[in-house]
PDB file of C-alpha atoms and ligand atoms in Angstrom:
ATOM      1  CA  UNK A1015      20.903  -9.674  -9.500  1.00 98.00           C
ATOM      2  CA  UNK A1016      22.391 -12.320 -10.104  1.00 98.00           C
ATOM      3  CA  UNK A1017      26.018 -12.994  -8.325  1.00 98.00           C
ATOM      4  CA  UNK A1018      27.810 -16.116  -9.327  1.00 98.00           C
ATOM      5  CA  UNK A1019      31.569 -16.297  -7.700  1.00 99.00           C
ATOM      6  CA  UNK A1020      34.412 -18.470  -8.416  1.00 98.00           C
ATOM      7  CA  UNK A1021      36.847 -19.358  -6.139  1.00 98.00           C
ATOM      8  CA  UNK A1022      39.162 -22.304  -5.152  1.00 98.00           C
ATOM      9  CA  UNK A1023      38.202 -21.880  -1.857  1.00 98.00           C
ATOM     10  CA  UNK A1024      34.723 -22.010  -1.558  1.00 98.00           C
ATOM     11  CA  UNK A1025      34.296 -22.725   1.801  1.00 98.00           C
ATOM     12  CA  UNK A1026      35.981 -19.099   2.051  1.00 98.00           C
ATOM     13  CA  UNK A1027      32.567 -17.680   1.632  1.00 98.00           C
ATOM     14  CA  UNK A1028      30.604 -19.887   4.426  1.00 98.00           C
ATOM     15  CA  UNK A1029      27.745 -17.749   6.197  1.00 98.00           C
ATOM     16  CA  UNK A1030      29.388 -14.601   5.108  1.00 98.00           C
ATOM     17  CA  UNK A1031      26.063 -13.149   2.891  1.00 98.00           C
ATOM     18  CA  UNK A1032      23.696 -14.617   5.587  1.00 98.00           C
ATOM     19  CA  UNK A1033      23.786 -12.024   7.964  1.00 98.00           C
ATOM     20  CA  UNK A1034      22.151  -8.275   7.873  1.00 96.00           C
ATOM     21  CA  UNK A1035      21.051  -6.309   4.834  1.00 96.00           C
ATOM     22  CA  UNK A1036      22.728  -9.194   2.318  1.00 97.00           C
ATOM     23  CA  UNK A1037      20.922 -11.901   3.751  1.00 98.00           C
ATOM     24  CA  UNK A1038      17.223  -9.646   4.091  1.00 97.00           C
ATOM     25  CA  UNK A1039      18.179  -8.932   0.216  1.00 97.00           C
ATOM     26  CA  UNK A1040      18.387 -12.938  -0.457  1.00 98.00           C
ATOM     27  CA  UNK A1041      15.147 -13.903   0.969  1.00 98.00           C
ATOM     28  CA  UNK A1042      13.698 -10.931  -0.720  1.00 97.00           C
ATOM     29  CA  UNK A1043      14.828 -12.799  -3.856  1.00 98.00           C
ATOM     30  CA  UNK A1044      16.518  -9.236  -4.528  1.00 98.00           C
ATOM     31  CA  UNK A1045      19.768 -11.042  -5.152  1.00 98.00           C
ATOM     32  CA  UNK A1046      20.829 -14.428  -6.005  1.00 98.00           C
ATOM     33  CA  UNK A1047      24.212 -15.112  -4.967  1.00 98.00           C
ATOM     34  CA  UNK A1048      26.079 -18.647  -5.977  1.00 98.00           C
ATOM     35  CA  UNK A1049      29.423 -19.526  -5.114  1.00 98.00           C
ATOM     36  CA  UNK A1050      31.074 -22.200  -7.733  1.00 98.00           C
ATOM     37  CA  UNK A1051      34.665 -24.008  -6.897  1.00 98.00           C
ATOM     38  CA  UNK A1052      37.129 -23.315  -9.983  1.00 98.00           C
ATOM     39  CA  UNK A1053      38.064 -27.181  -9.479  1.00 98.00           C
ATOM     40  CA  UNK A1054      34.844 -28.581 -10.935  1.00 98.00           C
ATOM     41  CA  UNK A1055      35.740 -26.857 -13.981  1.00 98.00           C
ATOM     42  CA  UNK A1056      39.157 -27.969 -14.347  1.00 97.00           C
ATOM     43  CA  UNK A1057      39.639 -30.583 -17.271  1.00 88.00           C
ATOM     44  CA  UNK A1058      42.736 -32.381 -16.508  1.00 90.00           C
ATOM     45  CA  UNK A1059      42.478 -35.533 -14.087  1.00 93.00           C
ATOM     46  CA  UNK A1060      44.360 -33.917 -11.208  1.00 95.00           C
ATOM     47  CA  UNK A1061      41.765 -30.878 -11.089  1.00 96.00           C
ATOM     48  CA  UNK A1062      44.650 -28.371 -11.699  1.00 97.00           C
ATOM     49  CA  UNK A1063      43.400 -24.661 -11.299  1.00 98.00           C
ATOM     50  CA  UNK A1064      47.091 -23.596 -11.236  1.00 98.00           C
ATOM     51  CA  UNK A1065      50.711 -23.891 -12.968  1.00 97.00           C
ATOM     52  CA  UNK A1066      54.255 -22.231 -13.470  1.00 97.00           C
ATOM     53  CA  UNK A1067      54.699 -19.048 -14.651  1.00 97.00           C
ATOM     54  CA  UNK A1068      55.948 -18.754 -18.016  1.00 98.00           C
ATOM     55  CA  UNK A1069      59.346 -16.967 -17.879  1.00 97.00           C
ATOM     56  CA  UNK A1070      60.395 -18.319 -14.522  1.00 97.00           C
ATOM     57  CA  UNK A1071      60.512 -16.695 -11.279  1.00 95.00           C
ATOM     58  CA  UNK A1072      58.211 -16.819  -8.272  1.00 93.00           C
ATOM     59  CA  UNK A1073      54.722 -18.461  -7.144  1.00 96.00           C
ATOM     60  CA  UNK A1074      52.173 -19.838  -9.416  1.00 98.00           C
ATOM     61  CA  UNK A1075      49.713 -18.431 -12.122  1.00 98.00           C
ATOM     62  CA  UNK A1076      45.656 -19.481 -12.271  1.00 98.00           C
ATOM     63  CA  UNK A1077      45.341 -20.783 -15.352  1.00 98.00           C
ATOM     64  CA  UNK A1078      42.596 -20.119 -18.084  1.00 98.00           C
ATOM     65  CA  UNK A1079      41.190 -23.448 -19.005  1.00 97.00           C
ATOM     66  CA  UNK A1080      38.886 -23.480 -16.100  1.00 98.00           C
ATOM     67  CA  UNK A1081      37.987 -20.275 -16.111  1.00 98.00           C
ATOM     68  CA  UNK A1082      37.052 -20.314 -19.343  1.00 98.00           C
ATOM     69  CA  UNK A1083      35.060 -23.375 -19.135  1.00 98.00           C
ATOM     70  CA  UNK A1084      33.150 -21.700 -15.770  1.00 98.00           C
ATOM     71  CA  UNK A1085      32.556 -18.754 -17.541  1.00 98.00           C
ATOM     72  CA  UNK A1086      30.851 -20.281 -20.800  1.00 98.00           C
ATOM     73  CA  UNK A1087      29.034 -22.973 -18.249  1.00 98.00           C
ATOM     74  CA  UNK A1088      27.303 -19.299 -16.213  1.00 98.00           C
ATOM     75  CA  UNK A1089      26.970 -17.304 -19.441  1.00 98.00           C
ATOM     76  CA  UNK A1090      26.470 -19.634 -22.116  1.00 98.00           C
ATOM     77  CA  UNK A1091      29.589 -18.166 -24.321  1.00 98.00           C
ATOM     78  CA  UNK A1092      33.409 -16.979 -23.690  1.00 97.00           C
ATOM     79  CA  UNK A1093      32.701 -14.429 -26.379  1.00 97.00           C
ATOM     80  CA  UNK A1094      32.539 -10.996 -24.237  1.00 97.00           C
ATOM     81  CA  UNK A1095      30.576  -9.429 -27.016  1.00 97.00           C
ATOM     82  CA  UNK A1096      27.522 -11.710 -26.702  1.00 98.00           C
ATOM     83  CA  UNK A1097      27.159 -11.868 -22.931  1.00 98.00           C
ATOM     84  CA  UNK A1098      23.480 -11.461 -22.024  1.00 97.00           C
ATOM     85  CA  UNK A1099      22.757  -7.943 -21.622  1.00 96.00           C
ATOM     86  CA  UNK A1100      23.427  -6.659 -18.059  1.00 95.00           C
ATOM     87  CA  UNK A1101      26.048  -8.979 -17.347  1.00 98.00           C
ATOM     88  CA  UNK A1102      29.625  -8.174 -16.472  1.00 98.00           C
ATOM     89  CA  UNK A1103      32.499 -10.382 -15.911  1.00 98.00           C
ATOM     90  CA  UNK A1104      34.259  -9.101 -13.062  1.00 98.00           C
ATOM     91  CA  UNK A1105      38.403  -9.551 -12.323  1.00 98.00           C
ATOM     92  CA  UNK A1106      39.238  -8.646  -8.772  1.00 98.00           C
ATOM     93  CA  UNK A1107      42.655  -7.391  -8.542  1.00 98.00           C
ATOM     94  CA  UNK A1108      45.136  -4.533  -7.436  1.00 98.00           C
ATOM     95  CA  UNK A1109      46.053  -3.646 -10.960  1.00 98.00           C
ATOM     96  CA  UNK A1110      42.510  -2.867 -11.074  1.00 98.00           C
ATOM     97  CA  UNK A1111      40.532   0.411 -11.306  1.00 98.00           C
ATOM     98  CA  UNK A1112      40.176   1.405  -7.418  1.00 98.00           C
ATOM     99  CA  UNK A1113      36.568   0.685  -6.327  1.00 98.00           C
ATOM    100  CA  UNK A1114      34.855   4.012  -5.315  1.00 97.00           C
ATOM    101  CA  UNK A1115      30.982   4.688  -3.996  1.00 96.00           C
ATOM    102  CA  UNK A1116      29.954   6.386  -7.604  1.00 96.00           C
ATOM    103  CA  UNK A1117      31.467   2.752  -9.277  1.00 97.00           C
ATOM    104  CA  UNK A1118      29.364   0.597  -6.656  1.00 98.00           C
ATOM    105  CA  UNK A1119      26.327   2.482  -7.327  1.00 97.00           C
ATOM    106  CA  UNK A1120      26.394   2.431 -10.772  1.00 97.00           C
ATOM    107  CA  UNK A1121      26.823  -1.296 -10.984  1.00 98.00           C
ATOM    108  CA  UNK A1122      24.239  -1.791  -8.428  1.00 97.00           C
ATOM    109  CA  UNK A1123      21.836   0.348 -11.154  1.00 96.00           C
ATOM    110  CA  UNK A1124      23.175  -1.557 -14.167  1.00 97.00           C
ATOM    111  CA  UNK A1125      24.135  -4.630 -13.832  1.00 98.00           C
ATOM    112  CA  UNK A1126      21.936  -7.769 -13.684  1.00 97.00           C
ATOM    113  CA  UNK A1127      24.285 -10.252 -13.636  1.00 98.00           C
ATOM    114  CA  UNK A1128      27.559 -10.651 -12.006  1.00 98.00           C
ATOM    115  CA  UNK A1129      30.614 -13.442 -12.664  1.00 99.00           C
ATOM    116  CA  UNK A1130      33.322 -12.745  -9.984  1.00 99.00           C
ATOM    117  CA  UNK A1131      36.404 -14.139 -10.412  1.00 98.00           C
ATOM    118  CA  UNK A1132      38.741 -14.440  -7.116  1.00 98.00           C
ATOM    119  CA  UNK A1133      42.325 -14.575  -8.068  1.00 98.00           C
ATOM    120  CA  UNK A1134      44.994 -16.513  -5.921  1.00 98.00           C
ATOM    121  CA  UNK A1135      48.558 -16.936  -6.043  1.00 98.00           C
ATOM    122  CA  UNK A1136      50.461 -14.325  -8.514  1.00 97.00           C
ATOM    123  CA  UNK A1137      47.108 -13.995 -10.298  1.00 97.00           C
ATOM    124  CA  UNK A1138      45.322 -15.050 -13.055  1.00 98.00           C
ATOM    125  CA  UNK A1139      46.509 -16.015 -16.863  1.00 98.00           C
ATOM    126  CA  UNK A1140      46.088 -12.637 -18.621  1.00 98.00           C
ATOM    127  CA  UNK A1141      44.308 -14.004 -21.082  1.00 98.00           C
ATOM    128  CA  UNK A1142      41.441 -14.415 -18.851  1.00 98.00           C
ATOM    129  CA  UNK A1143      41.469 -10.357 -18.965  1.00 98.00           C
ATOM    130  CA  UNK A1144      42.188  -9.859 -22.623  1.00 98.00           C
ATOM    131  CA  UNK A1145      39.462 -12.050 -23.496  1.00 98.00           C
ATOM    132  CA  UNK A1146      36.721 -12.773 -20.794  1.00 98.00           C
ATOM    133  CA  UNK A1147      36.781  -9.412 -18.268  1.00 98.00           C
ATOM    134  CA  UNK A1148      34.783  -6.891 -18.922  1.00 98.00           C
ATOM    135  CA  UNK A1149      35.912  -4.729 -15.181  1.00 98.00           C
ATOM    136  CA  UNK A1150      39.028  -4.858 -13.445  1.00 98.00           C
ATOM    137  CA  UNK A1151      38.545  -3.768 -10.132  1.00 98.00           C
ATOM    138  CA  UNK A1152      40.769  -3.507  -7.012  1.00 98.00           C
ATOM    139  CA  UNK A1153      39.201  -2.678  -3.920  1.00 98.00           C
ATOM    140  CA  UNK A1154      42.410  -0.337  -2.746  1.00 98.00           C
ATOM    141  CA  UNK A1155      46.402   0.249  -2.715  1.00 98.00           C
ATOM    142  CA  UNK A1156      47.155  -3.098  -1.149  1.00 98.00           C
ATOM    143  CA  UNK A1157      47.751  -6.583  -1.952  1.00 98.00           C
ATOM    144  CA  UNK A1158      45.544  -9.454  -0.585  1.00 98.00           C
ATOM    145  CA  UNK A1159      46.378 -12.967  -0.346  1.00 98.00           C
ATOM    146  CA  UNK A1160      43.353 -13.641  -2.295  1.00 98.00           C
ATOM    147  CA  UNK A1161      40.047 -12.088  -4.374  1.00 98.00           C
ATOM    148  CA  UNK A1162      37.911 -13.462  -2.257  1.00 98.00           C
ATOM    149  CA  UNK A1163      37.879 -10.715   0.999  1.00 98.00           C
ATOM    150  CA  UNK A1164      37.914  -8.178  -1.961  1.00 98.00           C
ATOM    151  CA  UNK A1165      34.715 -10.000  -3.187  1.00 99.00           C
ATOM    152  CA  UNK A1166      32.908 -10.017  -0.479  1.00 98.00           C
ATOM    153  CA  UNK A1167      33.697  -6.116  -0.210  1.00 98.00           C
ATOM    154  CA  UNK A1168      32.122  -5.881  -3.393  1.00 98.00           C
ATOM    155  CA  UNK A1169      29.230  -7.523  -3.163  1.00 98.00           C
ATOM    156  CA  UNK A1170      28.637  -6.462   0.168  1.00 98.00           C
ATOM    157  CA  UNK A1171      28.778  -2.519  -1.229  1.00 98.00           C
ATOM    158  CA  UNK A1172      26.576  -3.210  -4.311  1.00 98.00           C
ATOM    159  CA  UNK A1173      23.818  -5.424  -2.599  1.00 98.00           C
ATOM    160  CA  UNK A1174      22.820  -2.673  -0.112  1.00 96.00           C
ATOM    161  CA  UNK A1175      22.491  -0.166  -2.829  1.00 96.00           C
ATOM    162  CA  UNK A1176      19.847  -2.463  -4.790  1.00 96.00           C
ATOM    163  CA  UNK A1177      16.657  -0.957  -5.132  1.00 90.00           C
ATOM    164  CA  UNK A1178      14.411  -1.786  -1.559  1.00 89.00           C
ATOM    165  CA  UNK A1179      17.552  -3.602  -0.089  1.00 91.00           C
ATOM    166  CA  UNK A1180      18.379  -1.108   2.520  1.00 88.00           C
ATOM    167  CA  UNK A1181      14.883  -1.013   3.809  1.00 79.00           C
ATOM    168  CA  UNK A1182      12.468   2.129   4.604  1.00 63.00           C
ATOM    169  CA  UNK A1183      14.374   2.355   8.116  1.00 57.00           C
ATOM    170  CA  UNK A1184      17.626   3.399   6.688  1.00 69.00           C
ATOM    171  CA  UNK A1185      19.040   4.801   3.683  1.00 79.00           C
ATOM    172  CA  UNK A1186      22.600   5.249   1.762  1.00 87.00           C
ATOM    173  CA  UNK A1187      21.689   8.762   0.621  1.00 84.00           C
ATOM    174  CA  UNK A1188      23.380  10.302   3.096  1.00 85.00           C
ATOM    175  CA  UNK A1189      26.345   7.885   3.537  1.00 94.00           C
ATOM    176  CA  UNK A1190      29.689   8.455   3.362  1.00 96.00           C
ATOM    177  CA  UNK A1191      30.853   9.640  -0.349  1.00 95.00           C
ATOM    178  CA  UNK A1192      27.436   9.679  -1.281  1.00 90.00           C
ATOM    179  CA  UNK A1193      26.810  13.350  -1.448  1.00 89.00           C
ATOM    180  CA  UNK A1194      31.167  13.809  -2.041  1.00 92.00           C
ATOM    181  CA  UNK A1195      31.512  14.024   1.888  1.00 96.00           C
ATOM    182  CA  UNK A1196      32.380  11.685   4.544  1.00 97.00           C
ATOM    183  CA  UNK A1197      29.298  11.136   7.182  1.00 96.00           C
ATOM    184  CA  UNK A1198      28.801  13.257  10.087  1.00 96.00           C
ATOM    185  CA  UNK A1199      28.865  11.689  13.410  1.00 97.00           C
ATOM    186  CA  UNK A1200      25.792  10.039  14.853  1.00 97.00           C
ATOM    187  CA  UNK A1201      24.537   9.766  18.569  1.00 98.00           C
ATOM    188  CA  UNK A1202      21.907   7.876  20.466  1.00 98.00           C
ATOM    189  CA  UNK A1203      20.801   7.433  24.150  1.00 97.00           C
ATOM    190  CA  UNK A1204      22.070   8.074  26.602  1.00 98.00           C
ATOM    191  CA  UNK A1205      22.396  12.170  26.204  1.00 98.00           C
ATOM    192  CA  UNK A1206      24.836  11.966  28.664  1.00 98.00           C
ATOM    193  CA  UNK A1207      27.605   8.809  28.770  1.00 98.00           C
ATOM    194  CA  UNK A1208      30.601   8.544  31.451  1.00 98.00           C
ATOM    195  CA  UNK A1209      30.610  12.240  31.206  1.00 98.00           C
ATOM    196  CA  UNK A1210      30.149  12.860  27.923  1.00 98.00           C
ATOM    197  CA  UNK A1211      27.700  14.980  26.576  1.00 98.00           C
ATOM    198  CA  UNK A1212      25.585  14.532  23.076  1.00 98.00           C
ATOM    199  CA  UNK A1213      26.122  17.927  21.376  1.00 98.00           C
ATOM    200  CA  UNK A1214      23.194  19.592  22.478  1.00 98.00           C
ATOM    201  CA  UNK A1215      21.962  21.238  19.206  1.00 98.00           C
ATOM    202  CA  UNK A1216      20.854  17.410  18.806  1.00 98.00           C
ATOM    203  CA  UNK A1217      18.459  17.663  21.454  1.00 97.00           C
ATOM    204  CA  UNK A1218      16.468  21.040  20.495  1.00 94.00           C
ATOM    205  CA  UNK A1219      14.736  19.929  17.850  1.00 96.00           C
ATOM    206  CA  UNK A1220      15.653  22.213  15.638  1.00 98.00           C
ATOM    207  CA  UNK A1221      15.531  20.548  12.253  1.00 98.00           C
ATOM    208  CA  UNK A1222      17.666  23.314  10.255  1.00 98.00           C
ATOM    209  CA  UNK A1223      20.195  24.066  12.956  1.00 98.00           C
ATOM    210  CA  UNK A1224      20.713  20.103  13.103  1.00 98.00           C
ATOM    211  CA  UNK A1225      21.218  19.881   9.338  1.00 97.00           C
ATOM    212  CA  UNK A1226      23.439  22.762   9.134  1.00 98.00           C
ATOM    213  CA  UNK A1227      25.575  21.460  12.273  1.00 98.00           C
ATOM    214  CA  UNK A1228      25.825  18.210  10.586  1.00 97.00           C
ATOM    215  CA  UNK A1229      26.552  19.504   6.954  1.00 96.00           C
ATOM    216  CA  UNK A1230      29.606  21.293   9.198  1.00 97.00           C
ATOM    217  CA  UNK A1231      30.908  18.586  11.464  1.00 97.00           C
ATOM    218  CA  UNK A1232      30.910  16.625   7.941  1.00 97.00           C
ATOM    219  CA  UNK A1233      33.355  19.068   6.189  1.00 96.00           C
ATOM    220  CA  UNK A1234      35.350  19.584   9.779  1.00 98.00           C
ATOM    221  CA  UNK A1235      35.542  15.393   9.609  1.00 97.00           C
ATOM    222  CA  UNK A1236      36.384  15.120   5.209  1.00 97.00           C
ATOM    223  CA  UNK A1237      38.672  18.127   5.630  1.00 97.00           C
ATOM    224  CA  UNK A1238      40.457  16.409   8.316  1.00 97.00           C
ATOM    225  CA  UNK A1239      40.881  13.007   6.887  1.00 97.00           C
ATOM    226  CA  UNK A1240      39.786  13.359   3.011  1.00 97.00           C
ATOM    227  CA  UNK A1241      40.583  16.464   2.086  1.00 96.00           C
ATOM    228  CA  UNK A1242      41.338  15.223  -1.845  1.00 95.00           C
ATOM    229  CA  UNK A1243      37.161  14.675  -1.631  1.00 95.00           C
ATOM    230  CA  UNK A1244      36.181  18.246  -0.963  1.00 93.00           C
ATOM    231  CA  UNK A1245      36.499  19.311  -4.688  1.00 83.00           C
ATOM    232  CA  UNK A1246      33.588  18.661  -5.761  1.00 63.00           C
ATOM    233  CA  UNK A1247      31.366  18.332  -2.648  1.00 56.00           C
ATOM    234  CA  UNK A1248      27.720  19.577  -3.262  1.00 53.00           C
ATOM    235  CA  UNK A1249      25.324  17.630  -0.748  1.00 45.00           C
ATOM    236  CA  UNK A1250      23.704  17.847   2.504  1.00 43.00           C
ATOM    237  CA  UNK A1251      24.355  15.913   5.259  1.00 39.00           C
ATOM    238  CA  UNK A1252      21.671  14.521   8.033  1.00 37.00           C
TER     239      UNK A1252
HETATM  240  N1  LIG B 639      50.790 -10.264  -8.249  1.00 54.90           N
HETATM  241  C1  LIG B 639      49.683  -9.472  -7.660  1.00 54.90           C
HETATM  242  C2  LIG B 639      50.027  -8.116  -8.172  1.00 54.90           C
HETATM  243  O1  LIG B 639      50.757  -7.480  -7.048  1.00 54.90           O
HETATM  244  O2  LIG B 639      49.088  -7.354  -8.590  1.00 54.90           O
HETATM  245  C3  LIG B 639      49.067  -9.738  -6.490  1.00 54.90           C
HETATM  246  C4  LIG B 639      48.373 -10.967  -6.754  1.00 54.90           C
HETATM  247  S1  LIG B 639      47.742 -11.412  -5.194  1.00 54.90           S
HETATM  248  C5  LIG B 639      48.661 -12.210  -4.096  1.00 54.90           C
HETATM  249  C6  LIG B 639      46.035 -12.814  -5.283  1.00 54.90           C
HETATM  250  C7  LIG B 639      44.748 -12.087  -5.594  1.00 54.90           C
HETATM  251  O3  LIG B 639      44.398 -11.853  -4.663  1.00 54.90           O
HETATM  252  C8  LIG B 639      44.776 -11.748  -6.726  1.00 54.90           C
HETATM  253  O4  LIG B 639      44.388 -11.994  -8.300  1.00 54.90           O
HETATM  254  C9  LIG B 639      43.397 -10.590  -6.691  1.00 54.90           C
HETATM  255  O5  LIG B 639      42.218 -11.671  -7.224  1.00 54.90           O
HETATM  256  C10 LIG B 639      43.147 -10.756  -5.007  1.00 54.90           C
HETATM  257  N2  LIG B 639      43.862  -9.330  -4.846  1.00 54.90           N
HETATM  258  C11 LIG B 639      44.763  -9.096  -4.073  1.00 54.90           C
HETATM  259  N3  LIG B 639      44.949  -7.632  -3.629  1.00 54.90           N
HETATM  260  C12 LIG B 639      43.557  -7.207  -4.247  1.00 54.90           C
HETATM  261  C13 LIG B 639      42.987  -5.533  -4.029  1.00 54.90           C
HETATM  262  N4  LIG B 639      44.105  -4.856  -3.655  1.00 54.90           N
HETATM  263  N5  LIG B 639      41.765  -5.562  -4.741  1.00 54.90           N
HETATM  264  C14 LIG B 639      41.126  -6.641  -5.102  1.00 54.90           C
HETATM  265  N6  LIG B 639      41.790  -7.968  -5.444  1.00 54.90           N
HETATM  266  C15 LIG B 639      43.120  -8.238  -4.689  1.00 54.90           C
END
């Protein structure tokens, strides 16, 4: 997958993709991540990327021209119907579809190329949304000061689900949300720490009992924190 990030703060991304799974995926050629400064695509001599809102009101709005120029340069067209196969232009916005693990999985499985627009100020001129954007995505019901942290969330969640990104030692199969439940609790050595003991069942080597305990704990945790997920829960936890 090739991911292009469009931002007015390219420095924000610094080393954020240079750790753990994302770093390994980059080194293995599973993903390529490029960060572009939107100002480079501004056409006026002051390299303006924002302007005052029509109709008045507070704040600034990101101008359409640099974004259209950037998408045209990256995808070869500003015609959404003519984007290369498997390409998406994602706008991060609190007004978008809330991001869920199922959507992340779908994107990881179907998208080869993604241009991600990071908004700032009051947001982006709506004509960008109307003409260029294929997916408007929110990472949650709260308002960030910019799309950059949301882009990190989206990229991280997607890249770890790309084939081979997790490596053989770990799997996303039993992660929270993958089977409709939250994950079960995990323990490691020592078996007793400051008087707190690891549940006996995890030490006895009986895989059927361990599986059943994990499923039970996942259900309990989901019931406690995310009752809304329980409708449709179907899988195993382990
Ligand atoms: N006026 C906008 C509104 O109320 O919907 C909020 C703009 S916000 C201050 C600036 C930028 O941060 C947005 O354009 C978007 O790119 C990003 N952003 C803020 N909250 C977000 C969220 N929950 N999910 C994704 N992006 C978000």
